[in-house]
CSV table of C-alpha atoms in Angstrom, one decimal:
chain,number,residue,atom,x,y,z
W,1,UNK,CA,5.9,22.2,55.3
W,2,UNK,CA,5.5,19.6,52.7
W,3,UNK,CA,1.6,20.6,51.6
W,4,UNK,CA,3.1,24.2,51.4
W,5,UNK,CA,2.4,25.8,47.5
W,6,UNK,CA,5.1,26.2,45.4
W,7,UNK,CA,4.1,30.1,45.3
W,8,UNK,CA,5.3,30.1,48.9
W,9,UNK,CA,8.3,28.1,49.1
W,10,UNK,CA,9.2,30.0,46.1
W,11,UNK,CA,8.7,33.3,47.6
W,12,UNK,CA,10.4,33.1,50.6
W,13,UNK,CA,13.4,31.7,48.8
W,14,UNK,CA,13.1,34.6,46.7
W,15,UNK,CA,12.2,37.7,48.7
W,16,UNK,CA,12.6,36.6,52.4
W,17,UNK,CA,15.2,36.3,54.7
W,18,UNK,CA,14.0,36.7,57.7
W,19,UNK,CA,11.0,36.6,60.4
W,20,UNK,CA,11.1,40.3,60.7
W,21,UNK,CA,11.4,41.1,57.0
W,22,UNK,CA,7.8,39.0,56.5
W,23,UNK,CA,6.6,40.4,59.4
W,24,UNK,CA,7.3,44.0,58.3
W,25,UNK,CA,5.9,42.8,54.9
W,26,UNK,CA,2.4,41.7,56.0
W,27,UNK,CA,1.5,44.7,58.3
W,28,UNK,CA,2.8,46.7,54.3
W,29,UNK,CA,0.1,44.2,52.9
W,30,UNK,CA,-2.5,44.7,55.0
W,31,UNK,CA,-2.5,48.3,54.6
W,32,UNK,CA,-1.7,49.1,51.0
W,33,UNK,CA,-2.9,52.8,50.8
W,34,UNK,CA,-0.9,53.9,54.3
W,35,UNK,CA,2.8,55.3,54.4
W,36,UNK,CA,4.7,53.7,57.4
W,37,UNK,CA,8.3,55.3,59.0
W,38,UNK,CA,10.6,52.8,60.3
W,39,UNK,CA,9.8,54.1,63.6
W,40,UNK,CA,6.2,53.8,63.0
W,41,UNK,CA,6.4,49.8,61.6
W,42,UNK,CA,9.4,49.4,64.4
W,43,UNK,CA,6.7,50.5,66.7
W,44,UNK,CA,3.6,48.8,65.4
W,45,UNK,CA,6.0,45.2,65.6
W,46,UNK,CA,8.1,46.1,68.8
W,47,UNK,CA,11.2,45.8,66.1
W,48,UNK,CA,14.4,48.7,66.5
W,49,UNK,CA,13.7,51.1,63.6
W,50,UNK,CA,17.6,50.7,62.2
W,51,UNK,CA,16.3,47.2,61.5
W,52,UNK,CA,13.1,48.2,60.2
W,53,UNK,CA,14.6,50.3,57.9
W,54,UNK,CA,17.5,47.3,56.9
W,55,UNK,CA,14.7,45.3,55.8
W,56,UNK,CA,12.9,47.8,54.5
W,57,UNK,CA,15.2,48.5,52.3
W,58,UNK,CA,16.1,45.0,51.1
W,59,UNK,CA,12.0,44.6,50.5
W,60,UNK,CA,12.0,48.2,48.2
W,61,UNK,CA,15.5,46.3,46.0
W,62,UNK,CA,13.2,43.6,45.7
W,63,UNK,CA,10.6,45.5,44.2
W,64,UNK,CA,7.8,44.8,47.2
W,65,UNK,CA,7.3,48.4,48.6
W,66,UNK,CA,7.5,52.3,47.5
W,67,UNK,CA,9.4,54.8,49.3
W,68,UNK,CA,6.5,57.5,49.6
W,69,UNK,CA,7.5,61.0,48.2
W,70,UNK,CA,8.8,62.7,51.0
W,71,UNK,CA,11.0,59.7,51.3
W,72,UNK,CA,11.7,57.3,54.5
W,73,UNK,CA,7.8,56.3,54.5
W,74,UNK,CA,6.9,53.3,52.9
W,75,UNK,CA,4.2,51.0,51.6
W,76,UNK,CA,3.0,47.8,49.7
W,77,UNK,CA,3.2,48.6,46.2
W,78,UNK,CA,4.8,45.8,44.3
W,79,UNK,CA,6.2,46.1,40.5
W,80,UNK,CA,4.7,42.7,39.3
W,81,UNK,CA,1.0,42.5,40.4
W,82,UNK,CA,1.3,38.8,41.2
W,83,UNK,CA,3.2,39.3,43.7
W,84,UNK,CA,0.0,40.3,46.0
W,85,UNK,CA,-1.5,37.0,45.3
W,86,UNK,CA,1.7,35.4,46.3
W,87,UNK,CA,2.1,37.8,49.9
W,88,UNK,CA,-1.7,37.4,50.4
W,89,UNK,CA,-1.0,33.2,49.6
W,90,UNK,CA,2.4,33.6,52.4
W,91,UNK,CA,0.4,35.5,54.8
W,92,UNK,CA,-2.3,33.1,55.4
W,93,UNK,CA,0.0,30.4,55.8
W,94,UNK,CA,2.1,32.1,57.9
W,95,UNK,CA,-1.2,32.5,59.7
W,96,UNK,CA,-2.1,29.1,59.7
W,97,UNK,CA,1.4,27.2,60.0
W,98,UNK,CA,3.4,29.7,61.9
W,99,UNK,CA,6.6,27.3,62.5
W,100,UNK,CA,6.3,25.7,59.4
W,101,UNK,CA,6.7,29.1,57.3
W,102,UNK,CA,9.6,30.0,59.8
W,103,UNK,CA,11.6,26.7,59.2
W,104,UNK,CA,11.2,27.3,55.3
W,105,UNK,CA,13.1,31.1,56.3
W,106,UNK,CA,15.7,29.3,58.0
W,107,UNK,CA,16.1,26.8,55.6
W,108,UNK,CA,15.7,29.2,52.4
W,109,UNK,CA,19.0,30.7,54.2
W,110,UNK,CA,21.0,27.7,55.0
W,111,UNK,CA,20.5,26.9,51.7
W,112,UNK,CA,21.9,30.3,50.2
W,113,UNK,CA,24.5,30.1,52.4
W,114,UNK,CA,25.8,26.7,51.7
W,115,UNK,CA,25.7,27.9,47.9
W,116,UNK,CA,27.9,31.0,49.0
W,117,UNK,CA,30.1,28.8,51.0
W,118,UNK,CA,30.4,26.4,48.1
W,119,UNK,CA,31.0,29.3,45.3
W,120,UNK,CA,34.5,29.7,47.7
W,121,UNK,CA,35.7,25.7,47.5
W,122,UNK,CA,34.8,25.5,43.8
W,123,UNK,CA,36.5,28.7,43.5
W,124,UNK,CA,39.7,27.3,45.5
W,125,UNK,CA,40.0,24.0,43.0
W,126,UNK,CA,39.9,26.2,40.0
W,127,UNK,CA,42.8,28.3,41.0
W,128,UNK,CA,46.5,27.8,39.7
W,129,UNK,CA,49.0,26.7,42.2
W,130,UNK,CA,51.9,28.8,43.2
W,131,UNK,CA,55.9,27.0,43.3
């Protein structure tokens, strides 16, 4: 995905960790001024509501959606307003180079794994030895 934006690559290395999560977070951004259950997104994207609601919740940490006021309904309503240019910039990518904007998921992923991985053999040098 090497003609990609910055604002995209970014993004997903920033906010999304999986196809699911993005997913969930379009159908959010195409519908700003609707509440959505988990039941009701799992249902709109054939997804099991416990994992709509996983994501969910990692997409409200991040700042990305509001939990309505009668709580477990959600919708798009991020804390920095750029951050609709940037999902509207992802989502028509996404539209456009489906695989590509997958691969960068995956590869956002390996990458933060490798870091966690490598936190634990830094980690290892550092400590003392034992006799």
């Amino acid at each position: 995905m090497s003609e990609r934006p910055d604002d995209v690559e970014q993004f997903i290395c920033n906010y999304i960790t999986s196809v699911e999560q993005l997913e969930i977070l379009l159908l959010l951004f195409r519908s700003p001024d609707t509440y959505w259950s988990p039941d009701a997104l799992g249902h709109q994207l054939s997804l099991p509501a416990d994992l709509v609601a996983a994501r969910v919740a990692e997409l409200r940490h991040h700042g990305l959606v509001r939990e309505g006021q009668s709580g477990s309904v959600y919708r798009f309503d991020p804390a920095d307003p750029e951050v609709r240019r940037k999902v509207q910039l992802v989502g028509d990518v996404y539209r456009e180079r489906r695989i590509s904007v997958i691969n960068a998921i995956y590869s956002a992923n390996l990458t933060r794994l490798r870091t966690f991985a490598d936190a634990f053999r830094i980690g290892a040098k550092k400590e003392p030895k034992h006799e």
